[in-house]
Amino acid sequence: MKQNLFRGFWNLFKGYWSSEEKWKARGLLSVVIALNFAMVYLLVQINNWYNEFYNSLQNYESDLFWPLVGKFTALAFTYILIAVYAIYLRQMLQLKWRIWMTNQYLKSWMEKQIYYRLQLTGGATDNPDQRISEDINQFVGLTLQLLIGFLKQITTLAAFGVVLWELSGEYTLNLSGTEFIIYGYMFWFSLIYSGVGTYLAHKVGRKLIGLNFDQQKYEADFRFNMMRVRENSESIAFYRGESAELEGFKDKFNRVIKNFWALMTKTKHLNFYVNGYSQLAIIVPLIMAAPRYFSGAMQLGGLMQTISAFGRVQDALSYFVDSYDTIASLAAVVNRLAGFTEHIEEAVEIKDGVQRKSSAEKVLKLENLTIKLPDDKILIKNLNLELSQSKRLLVTGASGCGKSTLLRTLAGIWFYASGEIELPNDSKVLFLPQRPYLPLGTLKQALLYPSTEFQSDDKLTEVLKTVDLPELTSKLDLEDDWSRILSLGEQQRLAFARVLLTKPDFLFLDEATSALDEPREQEMYELLRKKLPNLTIVSVGHRSTLNKQHDFLLAIIENSNYNINKL
């Protein structure tokens, strides 16, 4: 578990620092670290000031009072200035790192249709949106916080350890008549105190890592359930499914609450320990230094300087005690991001079993194409087909026989298949699903999707009128959720408008006219024949009225067999 955690952290950490931005990143990190080192130096100077100031008070040296106040003011002002810019530049580095990581993950998630492949691998990655939007931000922020804090505390330990060693002097311990002289005894005591404290903090708080991991997962699941209701509000309303959805909400939310109670309990135990540990550290140096002060070996200034130095050393050595909750959160984030990365890599490794060829002939050719389910069940076996330019093929069959999966295979997004698929060189291919995808944004963006090329409003207006959507021509620049506003039939006509704008060579339709009445369906197919006479079409459908719009019929029948007939 620890090995995997460290390996996962290193794999996530190293990318940015060895990227094309590495020198800027390293330079900015060096400045931040240097500022933190400067803060430690100023704290040492302030610690020395304690000695001077309190000794002057003890000796009633009034002429030193205001000069020492002025010295403290200068040190404090400089410290504040450096501290502000140390945080500001750290946040700048955090932002740049987050931008780089987010872009890398977005690219990996979208390339090679990984967002879709992840579903084919069994849905092992939950809420990838949360991994990219929240976990990356947390990983970068917590890593910089802990890394820079650690370096600062190491420097503090080195600087104040020397001070505490010198101030401690020596302590004579008498055991059974034998005297032992311990040099720098307060430094050694601080070391033992913090070491034991760190070990006990780990024992008390180690379960927080798993609880933090689960909390993020349950919160995301609960939020995703509510998003699903928003996206499918009309279907749920038709079903009167409010009670069922409410039960689902309660179940997901109960997991959130149950885990949070466990998280609260463990955090309470850790806070009891950490706060008790911190409060005890206030009185301990006084007790340890008191004998030297009362013996006259140390003045008041030395006592105050010793207490301050002990506090700094103890804080440095107790860094992991104070940061345990942060470390637990980081470990949970690393586990989630490392798991997400692993699943992306697994999805990339899924190989397409189909050989895809290009040819000079304007023909779609399938040779010995066998399509399976992930469990190796064969849907279509050894399909051989040749469809020349401008010809139309209708695919029919019982529900679940593999019609849509055939289109997925032709699109290159279904990998449980073998055989050969041949298409002309540089051919433009377009697939229309039953429910068109309409991105959030303007109607113009929805109409042009997935293209981002400029098209004049006059051309878009003409196309909308052609598919009998004239009422939308005045709304091209209006932003809204068009999948909610438009009926499914209107969405399908909008998809045909996309075809007219895209002008593909091959068009594949997966029940893309199911929401249209038969006359409107016939109108759309005839529109394609008129506007794009060289277009080759493969349609999946159930209506017998589609027969007259196609040249050939591919009927998928039982036991993975098929028939091809001319219509």
XYZ file of C-alpha atoms in Angstrom:
567
model
C 0.000 0.000 0.000
C 2.764 2.471 1.004
C 4.877 1.517 -2.001
C 1.936 2.012 -4.349
C 1.134 5.357 -2.704
C 4.681 6.647 -3.077
C 4.907 5.368 -6.663
C 1.569 6.941 -7.503
C 2.635 10.243 -5.945
C 5.930 10.292 -7.836
C 4.256 9.514 -11.162
C 1.836 12.390 -10.630
C 4.506 14.761 -9.311
C 7.290 14.344 -11.865
C 5.329 15.228 -15.016
C 5.180 19.007 -14.593
C 8.748 19.328 -13.320
C 10.156 17.566 -16.387
C 7.769 19.150 -18.904
C 8.339 21.945 -21.404
C 7.585 24.391 -18.556
C 10.137 22.853 -16.194
C 12.625 25.760 -16.092
C 9.980 28.374 -15.348
C 8.449 26.074 -12.750
C 11.755 25.266 -11.091
C 12.758 28.935 -11.099
C 9.505 29.990 -9.461
C 9.777 27.175 -6.909
C 13.356 28.270 -6.109
C 12.165 31.823 -5.451
C 9.381 30.560 -3.170
C 11.825 28.335 -1.258
C 14.340 31.204 -0.988
C 11.632 33.465 0.456
C 10.754 30.809 3.020
C 14.437 30.465 3.957
C 14.570 34.262 4.354
C 11.589 34.025 6.713
C 13.474 31.482 8.827
C 16.500 33.821 8.944
C 14.276 36.679 10.126
C 12.746 34.413 12.793
C 16.257 33.684 14.094
C 16.917 37.429 14.243
C 13.636 37.965 16.090
C 14.611 35.143 18.467
C 17.924 36.946 19.183
C 15.927 40.125 19.688
C 14.040 38.405 22.536
C 17.339 37.969 24.377
C 18.341 41.596 23.925
C 14.919 43.043 24.715
C 14.105 41.044 27.853
C 17.636 41.429 29.218
C 17.298 45.205 28.794
C 13.988 45.073 30.647
C 15.496 42.998 33.449
C 18.430 45.454 33.731
C 16.168 48.536 33.497
C 18.102 49.864 30.493
C 15.501 52.379 29.345
C 17.773 53.910 26.716
C 17.656 50.596 24.774
C 13.854 50.250 24.856
C 12.879 52.374 21.838
C 15.828 51.363 19.635
C 14.922 47.716 20.257
C 11.246 48.422 19.512
C 12.374 50.053 16.245
C 14.546 47.026 15.427
C 11.598 44.701 16.015
C 9.357 46.875 13.829
C 11.850 46.684 10.944
C 12.239 42.919 11.338
C 8.467 42.395 11.586
C 7.698 44.598 8.549
C 10.311 42.785 6.443
C 8.952 39.415 7.621
C 5.363 40.391 6.700
C 6.427 41.572 3.238
C 8.349 38.363 2.516
C 5.582 36.147 3.965
C 2.922 37.783 1.754
C 4.948 37.316 -1.431
C 5.962 33.782 -0.457
C 2.265 32.828 -0.357
C 1.406 34.852 -3.479
C 4.146 33.258 -5.579
C 3.306 29.810 -4.213
C -0.291 30.312 -5.343
C 0.983 31.441 -8.757
C 3.026 28.237 -9.021
C -0.001 26.234 -7.870
C -2.133 27.821 -10.600
C 0.432 27.154 -13.345
C 0.895 23.551 -12.203
C -2.857 22.987 -12.052
C -3.334 24.418 -15.565
C -0.657 22.102 -16.936
C -1.995 18.971 -15.175
C -5.605 19.742 -16.094
C -4.687 20.191 -19.761
C -2.750 16.904 -19.715
C -5.643 14.977 -18.142
C -8.246 16.563 -20.414
C -6.124 15.640 -23.416
C -5.642 12.051 -22.183
C -9.349 11.730 -21.358
C -10.545 12.980 -24.749
C -7.852 11.488 -27.020
C -8.596 8.148 -28.646
C -12.131 8.449 -27.155
C -10.873 7.352 -23.737
C -13.980 8.909 -22.125
C -15.970 6.247 -24.011
C -13.471 3.406 -23.634
C -13.544 3.784 -19.845
C -17.182 2.679 -19.945
C -16.231 -0.412 -21.946
C -13.740 -1.467 -19.254
C -16.529 -1.896 -16.728
C -16.884 1.632 -15.397
C -14.061 1.180 -12.887
C -13.435 4.942 -12.781
C -16.153 6.803 -10.946
C -16.736 10.515 -11.571
C -13.816 11.365 -13.889
C -15.088 14.964 -13.954
C -14.373 15.250 -10.231
C -10.903 13.745 -10.639
C -10.019 16.430 -13.185
C -11.762 19.444 -11.657
C -11.243 18.890 -7.912
C -8.601 16.237 -7.288
C -5.941 17.887 -9.455
C -6.470 21.187 -7.650
C -6.198 19.462 -4.268
C -3.138 17.452 -5.312
C -1.233 20.524 -6.473
C -2.249 22.700 -3.513
C -1.577 20.099 -0.824
C 1.706 18.976 -2.399
C 3.120 22.512 -2.514
C 1.841 23.231 0.983
C 3.517 20.126 2.406
C 6.704 20.310 0.316
C 7.479 23.969 0.998
C 6.374 23.590 4.603
C 8.709 20.612 5.027
C 11.696 22.461 3.562
C 10.946 25.481 5.745
C 10.696 23.339 8.865
C 13.966 21.511 8.036
C 15.684 24.901 7.760
C 14.009 26.033 10.984
C 15.204 22.883 12.731
C 18.784 23.449 11.573
C 18.823 27.135 12.531
C 17.016 26.932 15.871
C 18.541 23.569 16.755
C 21.926 25.282 16.959
C 20.422 28.131 19.011
C 18.690 25.719 21.398
C 21.822 23.597 21.759
C 23.859 26.648 22.773
C 21.191 27.981 25.145
C 20.604 24.620 26.818
C 24.127 24.363 28.156
C 24.656 21.119 29.974
C 22.534 19.070 32.349
C 24.008 16.764 35.005
C 22.016 13.613 35.584
C 22.814 11.589 38.736
C 21.946 7.906 38.519
C 22.949 5.657 41.449
C 25.877 7.901 42.312
C 27.085 8.153 38.731
C 26.881 11.534 37.062
C 26.038 11.848 33.393
C 26.518 15.155 31.632
C 24.027 15.759 28.811
C 25.026 18.545 26.432
C 22.228 20.413 24.670
C 19.719 18.501 26.784
C 16.696 20.563 25.685
C 17.451 19.848 22.042
C 17.544 16.105 22.741
C 14.366 16.296 24.791
C 12.612 18.180 21.960
C 13.789 15.518 19.495
C 12.435 12.637 21.634
C 9.191 14.477 22.431
C 8.464 15.179 18.747
C 9.505 11.702 17.564
C 7.155 9.977 20.002
C 4.433 12.511 19.119
C 4.737 11.822 15.385
C 4.512 8.059 15.889
C 1.438 8.352 18.115
C -0.221 10.785 15.670
C 0.155 8.176 12.928
C -1.363 5.492 15.154
C -4.308 7.745 16.029
C -4.992 9.204 12.558
C -4.008 6.576 9.975
C -7.619 5.574 9.253
C -8.310 9.112 8.038
C -6.712 8.306 4.656
C -9.313 5.711 3.711
C -12.157 7.770 5.185
C -11.147 10.859 3.189
C -10.992 8.755 0.017
C -14.477 7.338 0.608
C -15.909 10.742 1.540
C -14.897 12.267 -1.791
C -16.338 9.266 -3.650
C -19.683 9.326 -1.799
C -20.025 13.104 -2.207
C -19.407 12.786 -5.951
C -21.903 9.902 -6.281
C -24.566 11.928 -4.473
C -23.946 14.955 -6.714
C -23.957 12.788 -9.858
C -27.354 11.318 -8.911
C -28.843 14.804 -8.750
C -27.244 15.707 -12.089
C -28.889 12.634 -13.630
C -32.309 13.822 -12.475
C -31.707 17.238 -13.998
C -30.602 15.695 -17.306
C -33.565 13.285 -17.446
C -36.186 15.428 -15.755
C -38.845 14.934 -18.451
C -38.600 11.124 -18.452
C -38.752 11.023 -14.657
C -41.764 13.355 -14.665
C -43.585 11.134 -17.178
C -42.892 8.073 -15.017
C -43.886 9.919 -11.823
C -40.556 8.625 -10.542
C -40.093 11.179 -7.744
C -40.414 8.611 -4.946
C -37.907 6.239 -6.526
C -35.451 9.091 -7.150
C -35.920 10.359 -3.596
C -35.094 6.910 -2.266
C -31.985 6.907 -4.422
C -30.995 10.332 -3.054
C -31.503 9.161 0.513
C -29.411 6.051 -0.042
C -26.506 8.019 -1.542
C -26.771 10.773 1.061
C -26.877 8.262 3.915
C -23.511 6.938 2.733
C -22.158 10.494 2.799
C -23.438 11.063 6.338
C -22.359 7.671 7.694
C -18.822 8.091 6.387
C -18.688 11.691 7.607
C -19.640 10.578 11.128
C -16.733 8.120 11.040
C -14.502 10.895 9.688
C -15.667 13.246 12.472
C -14.938 10.638 15.134
C -11.410 9.927 13.897
C -10.733 13.644 13.436
C -11.954 14.257 16.988
C -9.518 11.657 18.327
C -6.676 13.174 16.325
C -7.586 16.717 17.415
C -7.662 15.657 21.079
C -4.183 14.285 20.673
C -2.738 17.141 18.544
C -4.145 19.907 20.760
C -3.020 18.161 23.943
C 0.402 17.646 22.419
C 0.633 21.333 21.410
C -0.524 22.682 24.791
C 1.883 20.464 26.669
C 4.705 21.828 24.500
C 4.040 25.327 25.917
C 4.813 24.437 29.550
C 7.537 21.839 28.994
C 10.340 24.272 27.983
C 9.572 26.477 31.001
C 9.918 23.509 33.329
C 13.082 22.320 31.608
C 14.777 25.759 31.569
C 13.650 26.866 35.034
C 16.556 25.237 36.977
C 19.189 27.167 34.964
C 17.230 30.423 35.292
C 16.751 30.134 39.064
C 20.396 29.127 39.517
C 21.424 32.394 37.829
C 23.076 30.643 34.873
C 20.504 32.224 32.549
C 18.956 35.700 32.440
C 15.321 36.490 31.627
C 16.252 37.226 28.014
C 17.961 33.858 27.738
C 14.888 32.161 29.238
C 12.542 33.840 26.751
C 14.916 33.073 23.877
C 15.142 29.442 25.010
C 11.349 29.106 25.185
C 11.018 30.638 21.714
C 13.789 28.446 20.252
C 12.314 25.311 21.847
C 8.946 26.189 20.331
C 10.478 26.589 16.869
C 12.421 23.328 17.117
C 9.412 21.500 18.491
C 7.202 22.915 15.701
C 9.730 21.783 13.089
C 10.023 18.304 14.565
C 6.256 18.094 15.004
C 5.543 19.009 11.398
C 4.065 15.622 10.552
C 1.920 15.645 13.697
C 0.410 19.019 12.798
C 0.094 18.107 9.103
C -1.252 14.585 9.509
C -4.774 15.512 8.446
C -3.360 17.278 5.369
C -1.160 14.277 4.559
C -4.193 11.986 4.891
C -6.142 14.184 2.441
C -3.227 14.188 -0.006
C -2.888 10.401 0.207
C -6.589 10.010 -0.628
C -6.242 12.398 -3.591
C -3.143 10.532 -4.848
C -5.031 7.224 -4.682
C -7.916 8.648 -6.715
C -5.745 10.315 -9.370
C -3.368 7.349 -9.619
C -6.362 5.029 -10.067
C -7.793 7.324 -12.736
C -4.427 7.390 -14.542
C -4.185 3.608 -14.365
C -7.660 3.158 -15.852
C -6.831 5.609 -18.656
C -3.707 3.579 -19.449
C -5.766 0.375 -19.417
C -8.282 1.957 -21.813
C -5.464 3.040 -24.152
C -4.238 -0.566 -24.257
C -7.571 -1.836 -25.619
C -6.703 -2.866 -29.154
C -9.042 -2.673 -32.111
C -9.253 -6.189 -33.528
C -10.436 -4.898 -36.895
C -8.008 -4.160 -39.715
C -8.978 -0.812 -41.232
C -7.846 -0.203 -44.791
C -8.002 2.674 -47.243
C -8.573 2.273 -50.955
C -8.928 4.373 -54.065
C -12.345 2.840 -54.818
C -15.408 4.737 -53.577
C -16.801 1.700 -51.792
C -17.456 0.437 -48.274
C -16.184 -3.117 -48.000
C -16.504 -5.510 -45.031
C -14.632 -8.824 -45.059
C -15.166 -11.581 -42.472
C -16.318 -9.043 -39.909
C -17.163 -10.773 -36.635
C -18.625 -8.691 -33.780
C -18.735 -9.868 -30.173
C -19.778 -8.690 -26.733
C -17.113 -8.227 -24.022
C -18.032 -11.691 -22.707
C -17.131 -13.172 -26.144
C -20.725 -13.816 -27.162
C -20.865 -13.496 -30.976
C -23.456 -11.060 -32.348
C -22.548 -11.141 -36.056
C -20.237 -13.724 -37.613
C -18.144 -13.363 -40.791
C -20.100 -10.513 -42.342
C -19.072 -9.846 -45.952
C -20.490 -6.770 -47.620
C -19.676 -4.334 -50.435
C -21.575 -1.062 -50.747
C -20.669 1.214 -53.653
C -21.007 4.984 -53.842
C -24.519 6.505 -53.532
C -26.029 3.145 -52.522
C -28.155 2.771 -49.401
C -28.216 -0.137 -46.946
C -30.902 -0.749 -44.319
C -29.935 -2.869 -41.282
C -32.786 -4.604 -39.431
C -33.165 -7.269 -36.784
C -34.541 -8.008 -33.348
C -33.608 -5.792 -30.428
C -30.194 -6.732 -29.038
C -29.032 -8.584 -32.147
C -26.124 -6.179 -32.772
C -27.432 -3.525 -35.185
C -26.149 -0.532 -33.213
C -22.985 -2.413 -32.289
C -22.322 -2.874 -36.005
C -22.390 0.917 -36.413
C -20.118 1.318 -33.386
C -17.672 -1.075 -35.014
C -17.788 0.842 -38.292
C -17.175 4.053 -36.311
C -14.102 2.515 -34.672
C -15.386 2.808 -31.092
C -16.206 -0.898 -30.551
C -13.115 -3.040 -30.102
C -14.560 -6.518 -29.554
C -14.473 -7.393 -33.233
C -12.254 -8.893 -35.936
C -12.066 -8.816 -39.734
C -11.484 -6.011 -42.228
C -13.208 -2.691 -42.945
C -12.229 -0.781 -46.076
C -13.174 2.819 -46.856
C -12.010 5.215 -49.609
C -8.998 7.443 -48.988
C -9.824 10.773 -47.312
C -13.520 9.974 -47.165
C -15.658 12.078 -44.854
C -17.799 9.973 -42.513
C -20.652 11.093 -40.260
C -22.645 9.086 -37.682
C -26.087 10.136 -36.432
C -27.271 8.461 -33.182
C -30.926 8.152 -32.247
C -30.650 11.063 -29.787
C -28.432 13.772 -31.251
C -25.925 15.401 -28.923
C -26.480 19.146 -28.550
C -23.677 20.897 -26.640
C -24.411 23.719 -24.221
C -24.025 27.082 -25.944
C -25.639 28.911 -28.815
C -27.974 27.262 -31.301
C -25.363 27.998 -33.958
C -22.780 25.929 -32.056
C -25.302 23.102 -31.646
C -26.069 23.174 -35.372
C -22.418 23.143 -36.465
C -21.260 20.518 -33.930
C -18.703 18.929 -34.058
C -17.279 21.422 -36.563
C -15.931 24.763 -35.316
C -15.483 26.256 -38.793
C -17.255 29.498 -39.627
C -20.518 29.316 -41.553
C -22.508 32.395 -42.513
C -25.845 33.020 -40.815
C -27.516 33.117 -44.238
C -26.334 29.584 -44.981
C -27.422 28.302 -41.556
C -30.810 29.980 -41.950
C -31.281 28.353 -45.343
C -30.421 24.898 -43.985
C -32.819 25.258 -41.047
C -35.621 26.178 -43.423
C -34.739 23.202 -45.621
C -35.296 20.768 -42.729
C -38.510 22.640 -41.793
C -37.215 24.445 -38.686
C -37.864 28.072 -39.750
C -38.839 29.108 -36.211
C -35.240 28.579 -35.089
C -33.656 30.937 -37.632
C -33.981 33.948 -35.311
C -32.353 32.099 -32.378
C -28.945 31.231 -33.834
C -27.032 33.358 -31.307
C -29.189 32.433 -28.328
C -27.440 30.405 -25.607
C -29.452 27.688 -23.854
C -29.755 23.965 -23.166
C -31.166 23.075 -26.592
C -31.530 19.378 -25.782
C -34.092 20.438 -23.174
C -35.880 23.014 -25.334
C -36.213 21.066 -28.579
C -38.326 17.965 -28.930
C -36.583 14.761 -30.022
C -38.128 15.110 -33.469
C -36.767 18.658 -33.789
C -33.369 17.467 -32.586
C -33.345 14.742 -35.250
C -34.197 17.269 -37.968
C -31.408 19.486 -36.648
C -29.075 16.493 -37.051
C -30.093 16.230 -40.725
C -29.258 19.922 -41.050
C -25.763 19.028 -39.792
C -25.521 16.442 -42.580
C -26.338 19.070 -45.197
C -23.677 21.384 -43.757
C -21.029 18.668 -43.352
C -21.639 16.989 -46.740
C -20.118 13.623 -45.822
C -19.274 10.823 -48.239
C -20.661 8.132 -45.918
C -23.546 8.572 -43.502
C -24.475 6.059 -40.784
C -27.833 6.486 -39.047
C -28.796 4.614 -35.876
C -32.604 4.974 -35.836
C -31.989 8.661 -36.520
C -35.622 9.203 -37.674
C -37.386 7.240 -34.912
C -39.101 10.351 -33.507
C -40.341 11.554 -36.916
C -43.657 10.612 -38.466
C -43.466 8.553 -41.661
C -44.082 11.425 -44.124
C -41.422 13.544 -42.372
C -39.017 10.595 -42.357
C -39.520 10.116 -46.100
C -39.000 13.843 -46.618
C -35.623 13.760 -44.805
C -34.328 10.790 -46.815
C -35.463 12.310 -50.103
C -33.826 15.569 -49.073
C -30.514 13.739 -48.713
C -30.943 12.106 -52.110
C -31.646 15.482 -53.700
C -28.963 17.564 -51.953
C -26.248 14.889 -51.680
C -26.756 12.484 -54.606
C -23.370 10.751 -54.118
C -23.924 10.075 -50.424
C -23.620 6.433 -49.303
C -25.982 5.597 -46.426
C -26.161 2.799 -43.859
C -29.318 3.007 -41.725
C -30.470 1.043 -38.701
C -34.239 1.003 -38.394
C -37.395 -0.999 -37.732
C -40.084 0.601 -39.925
C -41.006 -1.194 -43.113
C -41.515 2.226 -44.749
C -37.720 2.610 -44.735
C -37.409 -0.178 -47.312
C -38.246 2.056 -50.254
C -35.582 4.553 -49.175
C -32.802 1.944 -49.446
C -31.277 -0.288 -52.103
C -30.264 -3.267 -49.947
C -31.460 -4.911 -46.742
C -29.117 -6.506 -44.189
C -31.259 -8.605 -41.846
C -29.464 -9.886 -38.737
C -31.110 -13.107 -37.579
C -30.637 -15.626 -34.790
C -27.346 -17.381 -33.957
C -25.221 -14.527 -35.355
C -26.381 -15.192 -38.936
C -27.506 -12.616 -41.486
C -29.154 -12.212 -44.892
C -28.450 -9.551 -47.513
C -31.181 -8.859 -50.095
C -31.773 -6.283 -52.772
C -34.840 -4.096 -52.239
